[in-house]
Coordinates of C-alpha atoms in Angstrom, one line a residue:
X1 CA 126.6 92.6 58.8
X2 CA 123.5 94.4 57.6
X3 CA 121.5 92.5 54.6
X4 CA 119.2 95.1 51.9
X5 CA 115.2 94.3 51.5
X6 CA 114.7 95.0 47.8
X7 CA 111.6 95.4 46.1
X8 CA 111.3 92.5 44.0
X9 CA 109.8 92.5 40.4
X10 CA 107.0 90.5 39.9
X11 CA 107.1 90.4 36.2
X12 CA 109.2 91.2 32.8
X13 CA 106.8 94.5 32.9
X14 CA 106.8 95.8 35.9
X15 CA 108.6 98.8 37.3
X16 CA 107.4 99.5 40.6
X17 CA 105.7 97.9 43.6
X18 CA 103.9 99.6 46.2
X19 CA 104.2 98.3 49.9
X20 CA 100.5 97.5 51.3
X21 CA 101.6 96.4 54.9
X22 CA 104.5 95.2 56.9
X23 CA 104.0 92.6 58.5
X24 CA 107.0 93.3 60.8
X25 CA 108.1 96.1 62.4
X26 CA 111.7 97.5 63.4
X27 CA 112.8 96.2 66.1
X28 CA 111.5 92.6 65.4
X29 CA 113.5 89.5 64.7
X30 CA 112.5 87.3 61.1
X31 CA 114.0 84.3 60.3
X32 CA 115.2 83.5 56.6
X33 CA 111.9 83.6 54.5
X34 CA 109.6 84.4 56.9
X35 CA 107.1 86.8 55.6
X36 CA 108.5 90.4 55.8
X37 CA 105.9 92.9 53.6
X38 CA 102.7 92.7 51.6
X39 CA 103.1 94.5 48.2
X40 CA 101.0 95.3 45.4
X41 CA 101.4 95.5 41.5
X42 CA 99.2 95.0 38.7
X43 CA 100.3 92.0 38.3
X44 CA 100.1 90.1 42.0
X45 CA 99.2 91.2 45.1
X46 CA 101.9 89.1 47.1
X47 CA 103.9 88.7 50.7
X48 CA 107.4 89.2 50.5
X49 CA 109.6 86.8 52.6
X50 CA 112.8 87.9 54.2
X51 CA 116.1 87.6 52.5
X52 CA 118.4 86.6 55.4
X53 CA 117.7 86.1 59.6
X54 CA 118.1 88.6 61.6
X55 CA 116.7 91.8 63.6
X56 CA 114.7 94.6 61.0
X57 CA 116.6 97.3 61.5
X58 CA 115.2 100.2 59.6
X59 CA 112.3 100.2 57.3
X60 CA 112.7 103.2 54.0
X61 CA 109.6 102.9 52.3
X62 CA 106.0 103.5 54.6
X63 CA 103.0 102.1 53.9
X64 CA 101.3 103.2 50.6
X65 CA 104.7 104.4 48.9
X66 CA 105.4 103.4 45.8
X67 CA 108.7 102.1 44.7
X68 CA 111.1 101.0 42.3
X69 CA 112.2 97.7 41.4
X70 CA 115.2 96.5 43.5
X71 CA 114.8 99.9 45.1
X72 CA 115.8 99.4 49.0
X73 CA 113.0 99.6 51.0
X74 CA 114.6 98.2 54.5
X75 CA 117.7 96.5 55.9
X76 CA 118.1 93.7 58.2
X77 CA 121.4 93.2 60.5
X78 CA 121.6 92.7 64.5
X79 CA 120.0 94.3 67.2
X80 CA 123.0 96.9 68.0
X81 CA 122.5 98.2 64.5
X82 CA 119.3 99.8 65.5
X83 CA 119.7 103.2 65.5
X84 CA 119.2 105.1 68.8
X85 CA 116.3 108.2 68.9
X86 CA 118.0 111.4 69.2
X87 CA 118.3 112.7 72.4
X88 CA 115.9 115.9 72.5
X89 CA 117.5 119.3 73.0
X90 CA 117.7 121.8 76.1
X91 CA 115.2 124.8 76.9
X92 CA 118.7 126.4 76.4
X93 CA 120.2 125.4 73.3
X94 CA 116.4 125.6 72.1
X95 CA 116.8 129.5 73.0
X96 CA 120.1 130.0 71.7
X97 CA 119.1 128.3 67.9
X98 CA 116.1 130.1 68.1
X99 CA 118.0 133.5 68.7
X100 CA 120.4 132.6 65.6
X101 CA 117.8 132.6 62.9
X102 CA 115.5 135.0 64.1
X103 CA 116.1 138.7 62.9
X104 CA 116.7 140.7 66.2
X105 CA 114.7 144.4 67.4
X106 CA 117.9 146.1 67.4
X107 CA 119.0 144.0 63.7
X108 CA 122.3 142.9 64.5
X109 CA 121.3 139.4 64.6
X110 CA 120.3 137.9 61.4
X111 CA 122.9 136.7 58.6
X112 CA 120.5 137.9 56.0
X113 CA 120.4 141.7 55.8
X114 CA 118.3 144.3 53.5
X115 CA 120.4 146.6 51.3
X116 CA 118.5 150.2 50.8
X117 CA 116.3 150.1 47.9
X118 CA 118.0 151.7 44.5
X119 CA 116.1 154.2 42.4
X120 CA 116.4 152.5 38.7
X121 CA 116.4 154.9 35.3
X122 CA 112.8 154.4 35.2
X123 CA 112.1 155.8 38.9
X124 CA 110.7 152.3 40.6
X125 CA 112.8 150.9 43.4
X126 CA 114.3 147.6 43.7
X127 CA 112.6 146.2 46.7
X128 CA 114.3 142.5 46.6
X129 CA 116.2 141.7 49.6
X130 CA 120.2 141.0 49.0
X131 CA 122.1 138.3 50.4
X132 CA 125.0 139.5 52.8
X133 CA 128.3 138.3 51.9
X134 CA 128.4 135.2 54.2
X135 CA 125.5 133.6 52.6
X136 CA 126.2 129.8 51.8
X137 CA 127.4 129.4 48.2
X138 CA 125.1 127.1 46.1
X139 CA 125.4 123.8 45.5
X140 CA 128.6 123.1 43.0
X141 CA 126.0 120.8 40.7
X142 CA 122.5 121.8 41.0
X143 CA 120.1 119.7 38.9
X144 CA 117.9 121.1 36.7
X145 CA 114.2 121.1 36.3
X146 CA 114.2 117.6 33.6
X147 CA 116.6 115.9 35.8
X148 CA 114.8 116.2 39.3
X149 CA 111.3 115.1 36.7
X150 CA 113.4 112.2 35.6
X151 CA 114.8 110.8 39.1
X152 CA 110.8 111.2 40.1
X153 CA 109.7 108.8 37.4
X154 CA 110.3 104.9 36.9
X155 CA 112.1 103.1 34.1
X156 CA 108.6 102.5 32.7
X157 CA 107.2 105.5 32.8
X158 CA 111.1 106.8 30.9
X159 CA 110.3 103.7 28.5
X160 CA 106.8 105.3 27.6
X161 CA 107.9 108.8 27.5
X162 CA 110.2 107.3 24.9
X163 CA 108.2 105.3 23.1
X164 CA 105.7 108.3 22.3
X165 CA 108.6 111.0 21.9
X166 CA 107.4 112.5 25.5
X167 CA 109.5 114.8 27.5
X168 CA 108.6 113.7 31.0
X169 CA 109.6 117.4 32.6
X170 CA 106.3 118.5 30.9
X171 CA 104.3 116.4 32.6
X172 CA 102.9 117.5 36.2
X173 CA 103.5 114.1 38.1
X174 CA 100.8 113.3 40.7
X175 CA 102.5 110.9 42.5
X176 CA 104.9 111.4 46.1
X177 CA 106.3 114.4 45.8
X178 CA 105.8 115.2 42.4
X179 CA 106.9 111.8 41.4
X180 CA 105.5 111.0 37.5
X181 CA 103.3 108.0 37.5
X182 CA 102.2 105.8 34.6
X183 CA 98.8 107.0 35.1
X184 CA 99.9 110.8 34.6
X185 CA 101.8 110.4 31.3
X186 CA 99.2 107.8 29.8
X187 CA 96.8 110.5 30.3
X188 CA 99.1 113.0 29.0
X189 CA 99.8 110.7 25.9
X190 CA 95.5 110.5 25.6
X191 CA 94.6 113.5 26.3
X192 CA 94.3 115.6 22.8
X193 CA 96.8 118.3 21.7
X194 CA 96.5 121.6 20.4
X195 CA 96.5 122.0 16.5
X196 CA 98.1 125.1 14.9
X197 CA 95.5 126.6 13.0
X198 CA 95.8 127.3 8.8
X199 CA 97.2 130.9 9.1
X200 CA 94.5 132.8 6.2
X201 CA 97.4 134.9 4.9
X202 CA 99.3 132.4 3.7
X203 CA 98.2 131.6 -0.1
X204 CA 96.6 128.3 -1.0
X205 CA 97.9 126.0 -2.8
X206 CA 96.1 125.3 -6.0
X207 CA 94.7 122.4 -7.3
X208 CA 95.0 120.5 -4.2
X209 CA 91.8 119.5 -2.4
X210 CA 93.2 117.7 -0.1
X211 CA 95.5 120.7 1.1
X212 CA 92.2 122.7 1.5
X213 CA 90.3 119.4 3.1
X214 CA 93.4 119.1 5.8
X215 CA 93.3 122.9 6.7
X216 CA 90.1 123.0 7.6
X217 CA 89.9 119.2 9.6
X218 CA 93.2 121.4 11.6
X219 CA 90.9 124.4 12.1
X220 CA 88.3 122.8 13.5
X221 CA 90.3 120.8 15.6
X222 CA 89.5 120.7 19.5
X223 CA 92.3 123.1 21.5
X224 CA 91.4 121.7 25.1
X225 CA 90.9 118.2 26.3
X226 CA 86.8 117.4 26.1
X227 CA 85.7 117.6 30.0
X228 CA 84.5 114.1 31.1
X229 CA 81.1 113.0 31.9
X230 CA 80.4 112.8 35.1
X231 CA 80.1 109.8 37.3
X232 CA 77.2 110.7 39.4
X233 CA 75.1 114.0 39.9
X234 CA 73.9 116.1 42.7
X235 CA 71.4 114.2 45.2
X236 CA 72.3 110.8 43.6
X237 CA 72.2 108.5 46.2
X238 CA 75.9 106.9 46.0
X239 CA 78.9 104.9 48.0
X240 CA 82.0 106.0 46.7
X241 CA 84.9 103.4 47.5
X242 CA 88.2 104.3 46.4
X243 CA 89.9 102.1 43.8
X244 CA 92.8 99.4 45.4
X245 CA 96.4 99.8 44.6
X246 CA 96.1 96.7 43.1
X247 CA 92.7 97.7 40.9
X248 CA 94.6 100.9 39.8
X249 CA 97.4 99.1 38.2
X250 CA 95.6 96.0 36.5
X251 CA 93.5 99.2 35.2
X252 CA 96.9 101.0 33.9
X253 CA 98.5 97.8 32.4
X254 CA 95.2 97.3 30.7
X255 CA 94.9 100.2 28.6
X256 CA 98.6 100.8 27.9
X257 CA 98.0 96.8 26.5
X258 CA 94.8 98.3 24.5
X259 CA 97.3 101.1 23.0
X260 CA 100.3 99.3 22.9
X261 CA 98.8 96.2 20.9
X262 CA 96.7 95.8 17.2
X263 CA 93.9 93.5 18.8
X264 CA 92.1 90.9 16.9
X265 CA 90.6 87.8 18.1
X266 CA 89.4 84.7 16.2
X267 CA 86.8 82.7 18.1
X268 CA 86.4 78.2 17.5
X269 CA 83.9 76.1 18.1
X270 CA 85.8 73.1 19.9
X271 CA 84.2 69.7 20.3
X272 CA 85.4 68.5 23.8
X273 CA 83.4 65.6 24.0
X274 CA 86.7 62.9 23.7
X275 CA 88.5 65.0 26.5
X276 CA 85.5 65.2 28.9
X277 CA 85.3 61.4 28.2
X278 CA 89.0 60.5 28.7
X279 CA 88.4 62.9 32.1
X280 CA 85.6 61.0 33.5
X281 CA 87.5 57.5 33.2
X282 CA 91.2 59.1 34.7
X283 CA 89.2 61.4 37.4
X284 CA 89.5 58.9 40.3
X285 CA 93.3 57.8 39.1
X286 CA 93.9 61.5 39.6
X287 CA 92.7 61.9 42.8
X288 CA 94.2 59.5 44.6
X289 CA 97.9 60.7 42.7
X290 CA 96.4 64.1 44.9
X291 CA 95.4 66.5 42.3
X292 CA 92.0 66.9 39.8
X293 CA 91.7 66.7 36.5
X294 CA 90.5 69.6 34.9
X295 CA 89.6 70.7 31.1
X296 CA 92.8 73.4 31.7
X297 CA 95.2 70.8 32.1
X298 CA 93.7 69.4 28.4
X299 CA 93.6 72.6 27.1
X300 CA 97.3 73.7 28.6
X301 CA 98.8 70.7 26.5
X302 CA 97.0 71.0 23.3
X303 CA 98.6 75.0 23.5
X304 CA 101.9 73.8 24.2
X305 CA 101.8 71.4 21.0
X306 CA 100.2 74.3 18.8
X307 CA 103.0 76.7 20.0
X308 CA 105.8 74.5 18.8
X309 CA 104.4 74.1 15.3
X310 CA 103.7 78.2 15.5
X311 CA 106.3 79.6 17.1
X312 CA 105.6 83.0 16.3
X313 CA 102.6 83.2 18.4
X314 CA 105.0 82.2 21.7
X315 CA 107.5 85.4 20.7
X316 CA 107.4 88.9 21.6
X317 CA 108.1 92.0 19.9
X318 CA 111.2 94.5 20.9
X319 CA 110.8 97.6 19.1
X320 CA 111.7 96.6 15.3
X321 CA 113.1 92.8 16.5
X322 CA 110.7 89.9 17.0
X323 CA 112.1 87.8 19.9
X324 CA 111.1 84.5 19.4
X325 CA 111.3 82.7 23.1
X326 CA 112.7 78.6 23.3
X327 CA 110.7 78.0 26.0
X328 CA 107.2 78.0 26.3
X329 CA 105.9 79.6 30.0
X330 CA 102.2 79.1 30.3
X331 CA 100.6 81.8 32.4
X332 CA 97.3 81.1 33.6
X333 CA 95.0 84.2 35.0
X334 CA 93.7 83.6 38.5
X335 CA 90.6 85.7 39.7
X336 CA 90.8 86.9 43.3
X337 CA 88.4 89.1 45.1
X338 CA 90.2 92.0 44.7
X339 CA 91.3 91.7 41.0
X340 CA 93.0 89.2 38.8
X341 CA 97.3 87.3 38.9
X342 CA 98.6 85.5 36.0
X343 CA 101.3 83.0 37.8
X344 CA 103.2 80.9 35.4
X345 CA 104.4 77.4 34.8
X346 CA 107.9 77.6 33.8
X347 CA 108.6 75.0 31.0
X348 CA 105.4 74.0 30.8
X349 CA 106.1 72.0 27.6
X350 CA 108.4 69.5 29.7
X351 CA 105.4 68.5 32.1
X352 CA 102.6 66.0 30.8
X353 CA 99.0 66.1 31.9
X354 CA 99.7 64.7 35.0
X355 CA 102.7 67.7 35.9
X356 CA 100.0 70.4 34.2
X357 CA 97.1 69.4 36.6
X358 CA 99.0 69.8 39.7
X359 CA 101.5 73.2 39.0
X360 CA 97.8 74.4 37.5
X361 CA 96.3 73.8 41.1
X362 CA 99.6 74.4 43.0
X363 CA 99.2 78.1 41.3
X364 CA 96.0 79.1 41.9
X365 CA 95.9 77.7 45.1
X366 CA 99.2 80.0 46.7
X367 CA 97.9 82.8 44.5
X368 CA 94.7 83.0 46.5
X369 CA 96.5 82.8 49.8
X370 CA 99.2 85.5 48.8
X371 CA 101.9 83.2 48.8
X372 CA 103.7 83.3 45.2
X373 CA 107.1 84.0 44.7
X374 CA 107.9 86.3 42.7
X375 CA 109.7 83.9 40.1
X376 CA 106.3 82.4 39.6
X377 CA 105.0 85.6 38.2
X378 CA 107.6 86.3 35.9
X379 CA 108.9 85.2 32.5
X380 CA 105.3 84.2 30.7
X381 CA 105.4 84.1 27.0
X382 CA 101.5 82.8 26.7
X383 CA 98.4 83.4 28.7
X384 CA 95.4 81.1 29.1
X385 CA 92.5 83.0 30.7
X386 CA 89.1 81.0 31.9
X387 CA 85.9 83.1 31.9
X388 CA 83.7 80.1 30.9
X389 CA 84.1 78.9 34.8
X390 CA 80.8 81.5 35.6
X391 CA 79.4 80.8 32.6
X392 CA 80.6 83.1 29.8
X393 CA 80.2 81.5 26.8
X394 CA 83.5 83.6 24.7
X395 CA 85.2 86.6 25.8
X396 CA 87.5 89.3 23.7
X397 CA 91.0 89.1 26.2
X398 CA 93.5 92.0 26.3
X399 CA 96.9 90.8 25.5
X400 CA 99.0 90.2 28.5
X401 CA 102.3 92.6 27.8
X402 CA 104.8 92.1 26.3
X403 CA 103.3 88.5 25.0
X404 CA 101.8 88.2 21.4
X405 CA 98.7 86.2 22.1
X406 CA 96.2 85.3 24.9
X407 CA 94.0 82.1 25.2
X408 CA 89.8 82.9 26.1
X409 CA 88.0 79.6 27.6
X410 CA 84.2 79.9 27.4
X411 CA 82.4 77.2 29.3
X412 CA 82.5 74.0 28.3
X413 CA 78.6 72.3 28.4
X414 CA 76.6 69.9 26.5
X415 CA 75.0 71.4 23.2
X416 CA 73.0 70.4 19.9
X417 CA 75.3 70.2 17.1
X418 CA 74.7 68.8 13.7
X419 CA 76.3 65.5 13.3
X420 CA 76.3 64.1 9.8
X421 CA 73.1 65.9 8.8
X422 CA 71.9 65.0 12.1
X423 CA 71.2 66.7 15.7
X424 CA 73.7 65.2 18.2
X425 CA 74.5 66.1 22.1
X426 CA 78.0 67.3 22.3
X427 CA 80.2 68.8 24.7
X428 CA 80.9 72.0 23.2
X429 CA 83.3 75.4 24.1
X430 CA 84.1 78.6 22.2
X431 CA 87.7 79.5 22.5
X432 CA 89.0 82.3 22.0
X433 CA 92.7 84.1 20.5
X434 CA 93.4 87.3 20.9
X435 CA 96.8 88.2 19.4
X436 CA 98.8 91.0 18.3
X437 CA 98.0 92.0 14.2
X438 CA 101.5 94.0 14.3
X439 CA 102.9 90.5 14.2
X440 CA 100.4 87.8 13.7
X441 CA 98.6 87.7 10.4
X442 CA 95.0 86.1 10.8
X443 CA 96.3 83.3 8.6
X444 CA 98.2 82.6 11.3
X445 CA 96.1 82.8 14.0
X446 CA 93.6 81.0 12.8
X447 CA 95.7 78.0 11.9
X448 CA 97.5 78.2 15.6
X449 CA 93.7 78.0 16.6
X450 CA 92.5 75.1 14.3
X451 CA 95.9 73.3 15.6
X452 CA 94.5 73.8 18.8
X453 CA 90.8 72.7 18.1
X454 CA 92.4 69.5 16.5
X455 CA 94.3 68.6 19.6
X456 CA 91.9 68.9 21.8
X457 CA 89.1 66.9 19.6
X458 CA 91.5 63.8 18.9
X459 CA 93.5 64.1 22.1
X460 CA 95.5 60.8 23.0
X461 CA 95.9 59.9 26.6
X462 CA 99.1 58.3 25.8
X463 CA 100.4 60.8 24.3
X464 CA 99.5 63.1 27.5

């Protein structure tokens, strides 16, 4: 019994996977887990384990194709359910196809003949070649131009189209054969459209400035798309390297985040001095329990109590519903060399700072080696993002979609600060919200954020 390879979705947003490498080939046995594929989204570059034992028996999607989710792209089963090469044919039957749809020198051989042209009223000939009568019928159900446009698109990019009132036939896809990408019909959605201009014989209206104002803004609106600056010039000297599947899509999820999302981002001034205190004395404890304590496993847990007293900031929005989620799934944004993961800790709010220090590490660690499942990039409902660890002292963060808000850690160091009228060493970070205005009023955002700044500055290790 044969067993389907899917491709997997690695998170609530994404569509489509493309397939980097595979690590086996047909013909090769796997064992139940065992690392089958390398794929690549913009959320997780990540190797795929095999879904049951057996002998790969056929592979459907190549290297570099882009996919579906939970299209198949192979099929595992036994050894006898590899199918054989066909056997190559004769010089003969070679000949004897060849003969059949060839037109012959004496033209009794073809099944397509020429009718003589026929003079029309206007005296020009119709020169079109005429099907003879035993030409196959067409198909009974022949799509149309929008259906084969919408079976070469994904769900997201039909989710887009409909979100922006697009008609996905019109746009001219640039992906495997003519397949509509999310890069094609976010450009499409950018790129400006033609205005009508204000037709001069119609009358104007009087009285109305602002009719008059608006007719001319429309006639001197742009008709084309403005060309784009170029990268480079003639004679530059240059190394052009082309972008990773993985870069691409991280790029793509970005900007339709940028579009998709009102930013705005309130920035604290946290104290951290009792944390980095309560840190130094439990650092030892911690290591020989077989993780580190970090400031993220701190800052993880003073989140989690701020998103129960704000729910709103852990919900999501579903065209004119807010979704408010019970459980509260801390992703945390993991640079790799080649781009950036957000795995997540699923009920983070049951763990306590012991649990939080080691799924934290756990994480980052299998993200790094490829090895995530792809559970553990799905479902997040708030995102904690750490520039501050090279040295960046705040940062503006694009929301992670579809999530309402996203957590910026600058680094944490020692700084003046005025202490009762009076210059004190502190350890000091800027943290960061950036949240979504369609949904969270600033009032709101700034008191999740002061709920956070007061967890962190009288945090209790027994309450940890």
């Amino acid at each position: 019994m044969s067993t389907p390879v899917v491709m997997p979705q690695m998170g609530e947003s994404i569509a489509e996977g493309t397939i980097v490498r595979w690590i086996k080939k047909v013909g090769d046995s796997v064992d139940r887990d065992e690392p089958l594929f390398e794929i690549s989204t913009d959320k997780v570059d990540a190797e795929i384990p095999a879904p049951a034992a057996g002998v790969l028996t056929e592979i459907k999607v190549q290297e570099g194709e882009t996919v579906a989710v939970n299209a198949v792209v192979a099929t595992i089963g036994e050894a006898s359910d590899i199918a054989s090469p066909a056997a190559p044919a004769t010089p003969a039957e070679s000949a004897k196809a060849t003969a059949a749809t060839q037109p012959q020198a004496n033209g009794a051989g073809p099944a397509q003949k020429k009718v003589p042209p026929t003079p029309k009223a206007n005296g020009r000939e119709a020169t079109a070649p005429v099907a003879a009568t035993h030409a196959p019928a067409p198909p009974a159900a022949a799509l149309n131009q929008d259906d084969v446009r919408r079976q070469k698109s994904s769900p997201l990019v039909r989710r887009i189209a409909k979100e922006h009132n697009v008609d996905v036939s019109q746009i001219h896809g640039s992906g495997l054969g003519g397949r509509v990408t999310k890069h094609d019909i976010l450009d499409f959605i950018e790129s400006p459209k033609p205005v009508r201009r204000a037709d001069p014989s119609l009358p104007a209206v009087a009285g109305s400035a602002e009719v008059g104002a608006s007719a001319d803004r429309e006639t001197r609106a742009p008709l084309a798309p403005e060309p784009r600056v170029p990268a480079y010039r003639e004679g530059d000297r240059i190394e052009i390297e082309p972008l990773s599947v993985m870069r691409k899509k991280i790029a793509e999820h970005m900007v339709m985040s940028r579009r998709t999302s009102a930013h705005v981002h309130s920035v604290f001034h946290v104290n951290f001095s009792t944390v980095a205190r309560i840190r130094e004395q439990k650092k030892s404890e911690y290591e020989q329990l077989g993780t580190k304590l970090t400031y993220m496993a701190f800052i993880a847990k003073a989140v989690i109590a701020a998103l129960r007293r704000y729910p709103i900031v852990n919900a999501s929005l579903d065209g004119d519903n807010i979704v408010y989620k019970k459980d509260i799934n801390l992703g945390f944004a993991v640079a790799l060399e080649a781009g950036l993961i957000v795995p997540v800790i699923k009920h983070a709010d049951e763990k306590n700072l012991l649990g939080l220090s080691r799924s934290i590490a756990d994480l980052a660690d299998r993200a790094r080696a490829k090895q995530l499942k792809p559970d553990e990039v799905h479902g997040g409902t708030f995102t904690i993002t750490n520039p501050g660890q090279f040295g960046s002292q705040f940062g503006m963060p694009i929301i992670n979609q579809p999530q309402l808000a996203i957590l910026g850690v600058g680094t944490i160091e020692k700084r003046p600060v005025v202490v009762d009228d009076a210059i004190a060493i502190r350890t000091m970070a800027y943290l960061t919200l950036g949240y979504d205005h369609r949904v969270i009023d600033g009032a709101i955002g700034d008191q999740f954020m002061a709920e956070v700044k007061r967890q962190i500055e009288s945090f209790e290790i027994t309450s940890a």
